[in-house]
Coordinates of C-alpha atoms in Angstrom, one line a residue:
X1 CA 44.5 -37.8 -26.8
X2 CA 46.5 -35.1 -26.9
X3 CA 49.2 -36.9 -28.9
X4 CA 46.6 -37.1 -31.3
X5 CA 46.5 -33.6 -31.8
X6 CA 42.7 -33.8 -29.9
X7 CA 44.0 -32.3 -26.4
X8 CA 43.7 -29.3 -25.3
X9 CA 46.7 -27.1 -26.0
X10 CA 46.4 -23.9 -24.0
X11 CA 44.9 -23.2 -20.4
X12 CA 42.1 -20.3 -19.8
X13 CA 42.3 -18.1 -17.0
X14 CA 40.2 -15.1 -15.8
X15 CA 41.4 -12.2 -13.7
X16 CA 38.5 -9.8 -12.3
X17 CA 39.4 -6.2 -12.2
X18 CA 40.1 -5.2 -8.4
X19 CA 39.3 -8.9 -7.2
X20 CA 41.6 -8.1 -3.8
X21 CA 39.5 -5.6 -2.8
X22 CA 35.8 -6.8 -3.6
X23 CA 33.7 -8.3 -1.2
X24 CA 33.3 -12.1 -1.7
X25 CA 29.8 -14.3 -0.7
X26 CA 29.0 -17.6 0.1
X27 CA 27.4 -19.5 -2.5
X28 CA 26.3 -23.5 -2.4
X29 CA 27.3 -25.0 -5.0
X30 CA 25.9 -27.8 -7.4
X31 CA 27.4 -30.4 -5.1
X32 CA 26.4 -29.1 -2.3
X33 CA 29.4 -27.7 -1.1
X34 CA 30.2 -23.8 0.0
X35 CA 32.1 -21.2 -2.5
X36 CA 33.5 -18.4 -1.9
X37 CA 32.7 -16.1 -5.2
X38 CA 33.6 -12.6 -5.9
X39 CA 30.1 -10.1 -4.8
X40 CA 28.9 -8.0 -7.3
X41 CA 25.4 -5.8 -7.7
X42 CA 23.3 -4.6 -10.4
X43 CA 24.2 -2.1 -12.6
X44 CA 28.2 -2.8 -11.8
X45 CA 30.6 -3.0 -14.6
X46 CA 32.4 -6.5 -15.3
X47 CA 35.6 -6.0 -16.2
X48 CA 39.1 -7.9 -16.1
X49 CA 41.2 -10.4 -18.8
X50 CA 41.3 -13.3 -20.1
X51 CA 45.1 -15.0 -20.1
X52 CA 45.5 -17.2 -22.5
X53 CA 49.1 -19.5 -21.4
X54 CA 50.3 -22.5 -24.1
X55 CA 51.2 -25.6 -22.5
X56 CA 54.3 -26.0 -24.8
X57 CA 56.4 -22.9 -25.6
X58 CA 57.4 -22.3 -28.6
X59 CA 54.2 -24.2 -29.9
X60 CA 51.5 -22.8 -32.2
X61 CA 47.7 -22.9 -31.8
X62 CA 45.3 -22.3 -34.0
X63 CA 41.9 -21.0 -33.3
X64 CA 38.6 -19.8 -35.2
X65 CA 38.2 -16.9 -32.9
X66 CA 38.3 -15.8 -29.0
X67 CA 35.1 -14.7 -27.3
X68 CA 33.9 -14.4 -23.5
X69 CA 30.6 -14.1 -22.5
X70 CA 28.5 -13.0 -19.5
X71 CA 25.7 -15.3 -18.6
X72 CA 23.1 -15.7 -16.1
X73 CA 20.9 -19.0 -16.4
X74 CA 18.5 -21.0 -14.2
X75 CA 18.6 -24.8 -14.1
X76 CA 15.7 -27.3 -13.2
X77 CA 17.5 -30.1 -11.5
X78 CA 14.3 -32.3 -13.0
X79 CA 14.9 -30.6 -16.4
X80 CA 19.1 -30.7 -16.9
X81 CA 19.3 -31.0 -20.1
X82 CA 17.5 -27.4 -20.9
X83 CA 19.0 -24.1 -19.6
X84 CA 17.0 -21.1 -19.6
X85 CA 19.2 -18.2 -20.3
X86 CA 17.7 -14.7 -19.3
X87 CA 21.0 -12.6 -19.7
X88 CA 23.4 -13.4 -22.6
X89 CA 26.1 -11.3 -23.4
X90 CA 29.3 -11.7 -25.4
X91 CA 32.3 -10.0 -26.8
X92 CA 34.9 -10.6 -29.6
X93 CA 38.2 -10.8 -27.8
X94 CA 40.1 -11.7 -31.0
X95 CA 40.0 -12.8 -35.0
X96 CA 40.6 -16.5 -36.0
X97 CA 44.3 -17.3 -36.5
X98 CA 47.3 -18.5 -34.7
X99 CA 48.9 -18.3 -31.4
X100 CA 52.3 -18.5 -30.7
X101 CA 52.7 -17.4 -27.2
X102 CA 50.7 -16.4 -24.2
X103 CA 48.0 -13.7 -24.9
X104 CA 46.7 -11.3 -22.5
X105 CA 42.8 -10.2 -23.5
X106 CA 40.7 -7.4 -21.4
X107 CA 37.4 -7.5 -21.4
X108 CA 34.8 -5.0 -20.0
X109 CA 30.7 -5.3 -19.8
X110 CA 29.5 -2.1 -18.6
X111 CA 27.2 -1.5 -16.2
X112 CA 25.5 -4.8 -16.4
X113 CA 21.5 -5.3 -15.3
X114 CA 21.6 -8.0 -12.7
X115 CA 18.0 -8.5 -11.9
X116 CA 18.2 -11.2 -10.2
X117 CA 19.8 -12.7 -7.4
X118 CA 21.8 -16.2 -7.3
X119 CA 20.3 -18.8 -6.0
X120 CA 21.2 -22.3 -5.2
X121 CA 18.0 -24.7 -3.8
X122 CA 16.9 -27.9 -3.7
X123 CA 15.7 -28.1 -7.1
X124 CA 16.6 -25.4 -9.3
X125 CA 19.8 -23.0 -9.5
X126 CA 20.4 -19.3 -10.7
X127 CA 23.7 -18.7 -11.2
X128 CA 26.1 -15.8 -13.1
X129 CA 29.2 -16.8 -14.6
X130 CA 31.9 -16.0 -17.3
X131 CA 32.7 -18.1 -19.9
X132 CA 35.8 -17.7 -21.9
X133 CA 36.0 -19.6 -25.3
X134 CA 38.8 -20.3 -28.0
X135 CA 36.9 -21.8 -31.0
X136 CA 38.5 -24.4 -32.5
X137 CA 37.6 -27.0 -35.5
X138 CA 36.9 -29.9 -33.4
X139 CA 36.7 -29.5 -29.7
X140 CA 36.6 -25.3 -28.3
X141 CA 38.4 -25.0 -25.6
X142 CA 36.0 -23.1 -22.7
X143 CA 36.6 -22.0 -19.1
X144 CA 33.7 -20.5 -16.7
X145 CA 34.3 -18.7 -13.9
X146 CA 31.1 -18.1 -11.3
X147 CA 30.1 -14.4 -10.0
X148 CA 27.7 -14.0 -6.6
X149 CA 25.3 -11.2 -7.4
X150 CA 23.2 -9.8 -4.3
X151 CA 20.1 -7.6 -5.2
X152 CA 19.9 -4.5 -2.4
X153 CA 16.1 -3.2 -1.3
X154 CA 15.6 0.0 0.2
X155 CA 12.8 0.1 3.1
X156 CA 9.4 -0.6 2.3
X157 CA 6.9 2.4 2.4
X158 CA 4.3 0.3 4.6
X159 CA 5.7 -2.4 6.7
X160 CA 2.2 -3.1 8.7
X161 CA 2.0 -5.3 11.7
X162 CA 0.6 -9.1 11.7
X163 CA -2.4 -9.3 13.9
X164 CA -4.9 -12.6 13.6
X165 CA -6.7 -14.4 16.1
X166 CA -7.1 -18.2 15.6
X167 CA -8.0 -21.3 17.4
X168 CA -10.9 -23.6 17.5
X169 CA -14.5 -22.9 18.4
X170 CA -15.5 -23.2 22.1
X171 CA -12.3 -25.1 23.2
X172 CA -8.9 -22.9 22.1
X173 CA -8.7 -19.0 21.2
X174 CA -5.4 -17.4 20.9
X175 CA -4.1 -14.2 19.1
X176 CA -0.7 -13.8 17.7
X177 CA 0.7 -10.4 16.6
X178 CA 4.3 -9.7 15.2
X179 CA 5.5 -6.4 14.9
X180 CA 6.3 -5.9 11.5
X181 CA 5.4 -8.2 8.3
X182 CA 8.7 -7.1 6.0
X183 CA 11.9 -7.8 7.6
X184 CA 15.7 -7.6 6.4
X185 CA 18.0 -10.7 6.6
X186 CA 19.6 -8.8 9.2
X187 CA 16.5 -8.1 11.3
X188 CA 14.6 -9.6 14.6
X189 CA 11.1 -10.6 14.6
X190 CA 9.2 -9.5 17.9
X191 CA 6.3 -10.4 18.6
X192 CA 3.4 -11.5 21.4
X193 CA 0.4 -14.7 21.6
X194 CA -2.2 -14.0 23.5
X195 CA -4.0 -16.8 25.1
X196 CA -8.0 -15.9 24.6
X197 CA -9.4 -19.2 25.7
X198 CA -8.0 -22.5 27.0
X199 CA -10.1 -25.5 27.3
X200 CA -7.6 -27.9 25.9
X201 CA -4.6 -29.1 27.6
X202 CA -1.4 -28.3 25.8
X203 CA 1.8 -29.1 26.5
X204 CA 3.8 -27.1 24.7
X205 CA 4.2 -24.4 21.9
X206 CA 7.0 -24.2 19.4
X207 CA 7.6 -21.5 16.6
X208 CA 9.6 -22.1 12.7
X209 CA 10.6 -20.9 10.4
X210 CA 10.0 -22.8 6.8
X211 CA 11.4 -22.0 3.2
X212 CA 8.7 -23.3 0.6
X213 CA 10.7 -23.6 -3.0
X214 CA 8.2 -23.6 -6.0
X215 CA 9.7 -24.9 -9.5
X216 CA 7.5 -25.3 -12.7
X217 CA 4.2 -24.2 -13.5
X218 CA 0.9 -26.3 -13.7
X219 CA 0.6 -29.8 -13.6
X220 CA 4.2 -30.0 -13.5
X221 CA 4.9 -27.7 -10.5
X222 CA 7.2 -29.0 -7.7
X223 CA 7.0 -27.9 -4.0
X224 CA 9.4 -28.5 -1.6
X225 CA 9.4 -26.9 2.4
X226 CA 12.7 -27.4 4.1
X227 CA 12.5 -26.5 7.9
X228 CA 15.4 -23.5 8.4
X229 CA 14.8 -23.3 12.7
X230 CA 12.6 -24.4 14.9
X231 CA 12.8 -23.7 18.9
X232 CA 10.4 -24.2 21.7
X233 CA 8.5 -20.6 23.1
X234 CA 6.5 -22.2 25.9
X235 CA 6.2 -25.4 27.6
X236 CA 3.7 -26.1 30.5
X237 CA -0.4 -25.3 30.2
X238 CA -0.7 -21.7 29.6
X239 CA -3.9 -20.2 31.1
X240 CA -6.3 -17.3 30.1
X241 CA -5.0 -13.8 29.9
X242 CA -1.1 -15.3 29.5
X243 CA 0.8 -13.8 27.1
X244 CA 4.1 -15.4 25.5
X245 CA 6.6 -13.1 23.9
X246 CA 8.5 -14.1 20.9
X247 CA 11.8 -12.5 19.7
X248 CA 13.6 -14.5 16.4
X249 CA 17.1 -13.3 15.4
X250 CA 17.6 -13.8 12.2
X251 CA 21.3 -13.5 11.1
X252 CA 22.5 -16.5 12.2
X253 CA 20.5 -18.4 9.7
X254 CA 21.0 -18.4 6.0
X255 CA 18.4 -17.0 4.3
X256 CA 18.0 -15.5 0.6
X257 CA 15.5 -12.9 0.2
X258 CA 11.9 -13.6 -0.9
X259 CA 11.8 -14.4 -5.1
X260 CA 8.4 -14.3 -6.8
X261 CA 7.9 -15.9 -9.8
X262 CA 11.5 -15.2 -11.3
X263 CA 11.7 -15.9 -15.0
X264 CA 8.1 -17.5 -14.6
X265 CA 10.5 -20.3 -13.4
X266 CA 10.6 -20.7 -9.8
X267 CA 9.5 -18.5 -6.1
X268 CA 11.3 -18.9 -2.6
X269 CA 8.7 -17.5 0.2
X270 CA 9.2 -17.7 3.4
X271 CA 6.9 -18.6 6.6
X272 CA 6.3 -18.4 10.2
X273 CA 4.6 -21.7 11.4
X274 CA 3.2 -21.7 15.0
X275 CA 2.7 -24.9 16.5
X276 CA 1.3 -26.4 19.8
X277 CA 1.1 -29.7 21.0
X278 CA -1.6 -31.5 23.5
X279 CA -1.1 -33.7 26.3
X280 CA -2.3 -36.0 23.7
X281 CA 0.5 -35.1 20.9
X282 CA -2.1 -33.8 18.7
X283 CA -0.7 -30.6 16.8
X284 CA -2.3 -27.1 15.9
X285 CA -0.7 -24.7 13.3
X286 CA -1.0 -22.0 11.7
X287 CA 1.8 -20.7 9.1
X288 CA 1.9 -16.8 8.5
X289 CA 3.5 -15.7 5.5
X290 CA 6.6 -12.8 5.7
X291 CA 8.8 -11.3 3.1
X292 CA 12.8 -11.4 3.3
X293 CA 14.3 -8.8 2.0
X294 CA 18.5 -7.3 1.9
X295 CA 19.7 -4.0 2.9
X296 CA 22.8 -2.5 2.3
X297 CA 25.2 -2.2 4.3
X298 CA 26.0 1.6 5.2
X299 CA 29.7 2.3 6.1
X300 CA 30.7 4.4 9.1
X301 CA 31.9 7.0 7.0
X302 CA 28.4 7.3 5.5
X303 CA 26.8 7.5 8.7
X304 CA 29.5 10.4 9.7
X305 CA 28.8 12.7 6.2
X306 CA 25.1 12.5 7.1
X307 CA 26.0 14.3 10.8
X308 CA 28.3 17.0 9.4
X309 CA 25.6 17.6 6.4
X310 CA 22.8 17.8 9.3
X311 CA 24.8 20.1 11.2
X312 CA 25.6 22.2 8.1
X313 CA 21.9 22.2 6.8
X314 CA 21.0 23.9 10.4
X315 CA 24.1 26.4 10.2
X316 CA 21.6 28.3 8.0
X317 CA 19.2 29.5 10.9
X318 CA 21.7 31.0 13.7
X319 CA 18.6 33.1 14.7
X320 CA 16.8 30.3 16.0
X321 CA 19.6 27.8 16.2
X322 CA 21.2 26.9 20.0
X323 CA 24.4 28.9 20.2
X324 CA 26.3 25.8 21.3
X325 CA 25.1 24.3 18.1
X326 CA 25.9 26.8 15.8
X327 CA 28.3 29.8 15.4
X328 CA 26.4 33.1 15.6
X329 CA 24.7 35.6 18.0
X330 CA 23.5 33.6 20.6
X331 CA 19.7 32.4 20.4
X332 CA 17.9 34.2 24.0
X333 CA 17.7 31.5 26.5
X334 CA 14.8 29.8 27.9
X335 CA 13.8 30.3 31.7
X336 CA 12.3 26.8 31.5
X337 CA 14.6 23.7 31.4
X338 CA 15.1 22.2 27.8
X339 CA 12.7 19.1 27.3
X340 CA 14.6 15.9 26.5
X341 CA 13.5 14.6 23.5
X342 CA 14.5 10.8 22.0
X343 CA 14.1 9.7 18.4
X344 CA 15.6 6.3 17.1
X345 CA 16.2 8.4 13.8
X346 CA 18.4 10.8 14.8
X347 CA 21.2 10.8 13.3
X348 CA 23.3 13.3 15.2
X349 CA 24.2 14.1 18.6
X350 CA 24.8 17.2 20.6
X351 CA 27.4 17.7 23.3
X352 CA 26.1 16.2 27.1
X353 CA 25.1 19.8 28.9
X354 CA 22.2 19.7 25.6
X355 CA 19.1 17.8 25.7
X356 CA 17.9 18.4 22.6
X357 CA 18.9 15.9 19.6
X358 CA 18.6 16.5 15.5
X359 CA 16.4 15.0 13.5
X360 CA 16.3 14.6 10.1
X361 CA 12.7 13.9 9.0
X362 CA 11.6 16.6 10.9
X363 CA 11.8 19.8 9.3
X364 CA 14.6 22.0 11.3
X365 CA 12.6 25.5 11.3
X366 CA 9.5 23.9 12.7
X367 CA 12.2 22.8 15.4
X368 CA 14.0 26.1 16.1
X369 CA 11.0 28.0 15.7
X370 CA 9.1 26.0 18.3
X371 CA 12.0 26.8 20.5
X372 CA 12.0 30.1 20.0
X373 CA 8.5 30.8 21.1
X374 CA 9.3 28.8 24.0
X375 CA 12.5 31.2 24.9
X376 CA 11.1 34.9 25.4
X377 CA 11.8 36.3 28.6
X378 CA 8.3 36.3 30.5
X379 CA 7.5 37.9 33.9
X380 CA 7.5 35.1 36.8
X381 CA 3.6 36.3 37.9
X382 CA 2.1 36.3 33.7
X383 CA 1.3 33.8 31.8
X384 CA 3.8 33.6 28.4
X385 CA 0.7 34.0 26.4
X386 CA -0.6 37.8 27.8
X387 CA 1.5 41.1 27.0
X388 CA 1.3 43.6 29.2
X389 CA 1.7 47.3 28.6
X390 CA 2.1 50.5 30.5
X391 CA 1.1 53.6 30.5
X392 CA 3.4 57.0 30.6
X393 CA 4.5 57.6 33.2
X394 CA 4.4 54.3 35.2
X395 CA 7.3 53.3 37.1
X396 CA 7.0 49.7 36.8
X397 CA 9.1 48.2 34.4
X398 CA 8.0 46.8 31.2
X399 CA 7.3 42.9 30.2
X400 CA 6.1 43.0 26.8
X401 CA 8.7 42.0 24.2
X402 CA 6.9 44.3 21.8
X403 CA 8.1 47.9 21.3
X404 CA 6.2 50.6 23.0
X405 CA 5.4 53.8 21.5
X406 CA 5.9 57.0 23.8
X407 CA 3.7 60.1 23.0
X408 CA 6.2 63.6 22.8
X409 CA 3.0 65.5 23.3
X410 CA 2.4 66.6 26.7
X411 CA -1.3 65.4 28.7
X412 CA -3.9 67.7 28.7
X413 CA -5.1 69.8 31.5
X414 CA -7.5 68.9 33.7
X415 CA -10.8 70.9 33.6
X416 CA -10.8 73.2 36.2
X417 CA -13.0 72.4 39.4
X418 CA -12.3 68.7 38.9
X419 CA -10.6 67.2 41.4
X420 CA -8.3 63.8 41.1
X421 CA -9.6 60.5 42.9
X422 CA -7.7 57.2 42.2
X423 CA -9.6 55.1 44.5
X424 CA -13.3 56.4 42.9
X425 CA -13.4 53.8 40.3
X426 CA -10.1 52.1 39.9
X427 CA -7.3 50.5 42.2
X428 CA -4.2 51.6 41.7
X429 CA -1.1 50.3 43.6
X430 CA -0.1 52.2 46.9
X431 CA 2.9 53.5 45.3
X432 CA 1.3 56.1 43.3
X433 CA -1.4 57.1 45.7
X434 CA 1.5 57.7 48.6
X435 CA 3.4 59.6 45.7
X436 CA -0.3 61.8 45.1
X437 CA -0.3 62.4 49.1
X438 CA 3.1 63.7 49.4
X439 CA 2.8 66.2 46.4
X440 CA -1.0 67.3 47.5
X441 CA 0.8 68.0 50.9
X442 CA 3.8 69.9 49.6
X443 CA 1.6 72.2 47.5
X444 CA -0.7 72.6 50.9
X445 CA 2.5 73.4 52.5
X446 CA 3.9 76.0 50.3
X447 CA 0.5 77.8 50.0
X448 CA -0.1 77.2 46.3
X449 CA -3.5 75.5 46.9
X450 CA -6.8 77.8 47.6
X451 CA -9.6 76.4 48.7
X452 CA -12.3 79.2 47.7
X453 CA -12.9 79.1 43.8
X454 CA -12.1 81.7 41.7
X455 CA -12.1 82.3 38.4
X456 CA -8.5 81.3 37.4
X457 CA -7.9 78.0 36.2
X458 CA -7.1 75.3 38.8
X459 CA -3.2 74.2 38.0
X460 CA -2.5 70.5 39.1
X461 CA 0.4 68.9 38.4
X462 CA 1.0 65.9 36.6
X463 CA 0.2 63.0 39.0
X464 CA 2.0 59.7 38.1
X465 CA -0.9 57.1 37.6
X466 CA -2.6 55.5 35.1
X467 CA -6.2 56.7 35.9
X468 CA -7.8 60.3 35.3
X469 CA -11.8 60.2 36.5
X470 CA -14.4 61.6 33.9
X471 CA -14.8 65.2 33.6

């Protein structure tokens, strides 16, 4: 045909932006088959060009215009002959006229919305591709290039636990529980069944894991259930009171996350089918629904700026702050060993003579502060929670951390004819009474104490003790 002047006289080929260093997926194609396609996300520009190349130098081509396009479509294998298209965009790369060598063409689509993710099933298709065009009067001559697009989650705000108790009346009870109800593609499903009542012989018990595709709507809606695993849990009778654990790995199986009514076209869920079979090959199920969904994948380096920001962010409080965690006055020290304390969300670590880690969803001065309380010198016979004070004059030392005020004026005089008794009505400690004893006998001594009143004042000395009786 081409002799004819009906062939096609160029070739079409397009060159993504930074395709050596993009991330590629694997994507079933229409025959089945796996395809390795450049990986891109939503809101990420599209960018590269379009080589045109003649297949005879020196030969000229004539065209109506050059255009590429950015489509995404869905396709009903019952339906082929109607695409729906729910993202259309295109782009002038030049004006009708005549080639007469190879053309190079960029193209850009900025920040594209990719709302959905691609999909290949048993009977529909979502897919993303280019498509470059060089209009012609009779035949255009067209080349599409396929894009995989994956659609990233963040983690859901309530992720509750399955719990639901099942069986039949008088003759089987059990009660199966999984940990969580939302999982990544990435993630493990744990879980436990609890034997209630057996009064039925069973042979064994076997858990799945089934994909149920929905196409169509109404009358004309197709399902289909394709079987992803299936592995035997338990085989033998069980008896009351047993308990079967269940732990599911999930990456090694390929799995797309849970779609819901996309385009009003088509839904993918996803469900846990727990089967058990009698001596007599009868079978008991129950299917649990979970949602799929895809996280991102964080790179070391992320992981690494959150530390040093972590550390940074507590920088900020070197009065409560460890001094081995940040530079500073050191913090007092505890007379109590540190408590060890595990999270699963920390995200930093502290040198191995520490036992305390860093959290980030806890807030850091209800941390330090905490510790801070817990670190003030206390006396080894108090409790941390009484202060003690002391009067002037007493010789033992001290334990409350708050300041005390000394008086500068001197204590008044005792009236005279009173005489000083520590042990009357108090007990004071045998310290200050033997000091009293020795200074009543060196004034005895030196002849400075009459017995026989007079009417001069009585002169005692200050005695060092906290109690002075009523006059």
């Amino acid at each position: 045909m081409n002799f004819l002047g009906f062939g096609q006289s160029a070739e079409i080929d397009i060159v993504f932006d930074g395709a050596e260093n993009r991330k590629t997926a694997e994507v079933k194609g229409e025959d089945g088959k796996i395809e390795q396609m450049l990986l891109y996300y939503d809101g990420e520009t599209v960018s590269g060009k379009v080589n045109v190349t003649l297949k005879k130098p020196g030969s000229k081509l004539e065209h109506h215009g050059i255009k590429i396009e950015f489509i995404g479509q869905i396709e009903l294998f019952y339906d082929r002959g109607n695409h729906h298209e729910f993202k259309c965009l295109a782009k002038a790369l030049a004006r009708p006229g005549d080639l007469i060598q190879n053309t190079s063409y960029p193209f850009e689509f900025p920040n594209v919305e990719k709302q959905f993710e691609v999909y290949a099933g048993s009977n529909v298709r979502l897919r993303y591709f280019l498509r470059a065009t060089i209009v012609r009067r009779i035949s255009d001559i067209t080349k599409e290039v396929d894009i995989a697009v994956h659609t990233l989650c963040s983690y859901p705000d309530v992720n509750n636990p399955i719990k639901m108790e099942v069986g039949i009346e008088d003759c089987l009870h059990i009660e199966f529980e999984y940990n969580k109800s939302k999982y990544h593609l990435q993630d493990t499903i744990i879980g436990k069944i609890y034997f209630l009542l057996v009064r039925i012989k069973i042979k064994h018990m076997e858990i799945a894991i089934i994909k149920r595709e929905s196409t169509g709507t109404g009358p004309n809606m197709f399902t289909e259930n394709e079987n992803i695993t299936k592995f035997e849990i338990m085989d033998g009778a069980p008896v009351k009171g047993e308990s079967i654990p269940i732990r599911v790995f999930l990456a090694g199986y390929n799995l797309t996350p849970t779609m819901r009514e996309i385009n009003k076209k088509f839904s993918v869920k996803y469900f846990l089918n727990l089967v058990l079979m009698d001596t007599e090959d009868r079978r008991y199920f129950k299917q649990q629904e979970i949602t799929l969904w895809r996280k991102a994948d964080i790179p070391r380096y992320h992981a690494h700026s959150q530390q040093q920001a972590a550390i940074a962010g507590h920088n900020t409080h070197p009065q409560h702050a460890p001094a081995h965690l940040v530079s500073g006055p050191p913090a007092p020290i505890s007379a109590t060993p540190a408590v060890s304390v595990n999270d699963s969300n920390s995200v930093s670590t502290v040198p191995s003579e520490s036992k305390m880690g860093l959290f980030t969803r806890e807030s850091p001065n209800q941390e330090f502060s905490q510790q801070s309380q817990d670190s003030l010198p206390t006396s080894p016979m108090t409790p941390p929670s009484m202060s003690i004070e002391r009067g002037i004059g007493d010789g033992a030392a001290a334990t409350s951390t708050s300041p005390v005020l000394l008086s500068t004026t001197p204590p008044p005089l005792p009236v005279a004819g009173t005489t000083i008794n520590a042990t009357a009505t108090h007990e004071t400690d045998p310290a200050a009474e033997q000091k009293a004893a020795e200074l009543e006998d060196l004034l005895e001594s030196n002849g400075q104490v009459e017995n026989d009143s007079d009417d001069k004042p009585l002169v005692v000395a200050t005695v060092a003790t906290d109690f002075l009786d009523d006059a």
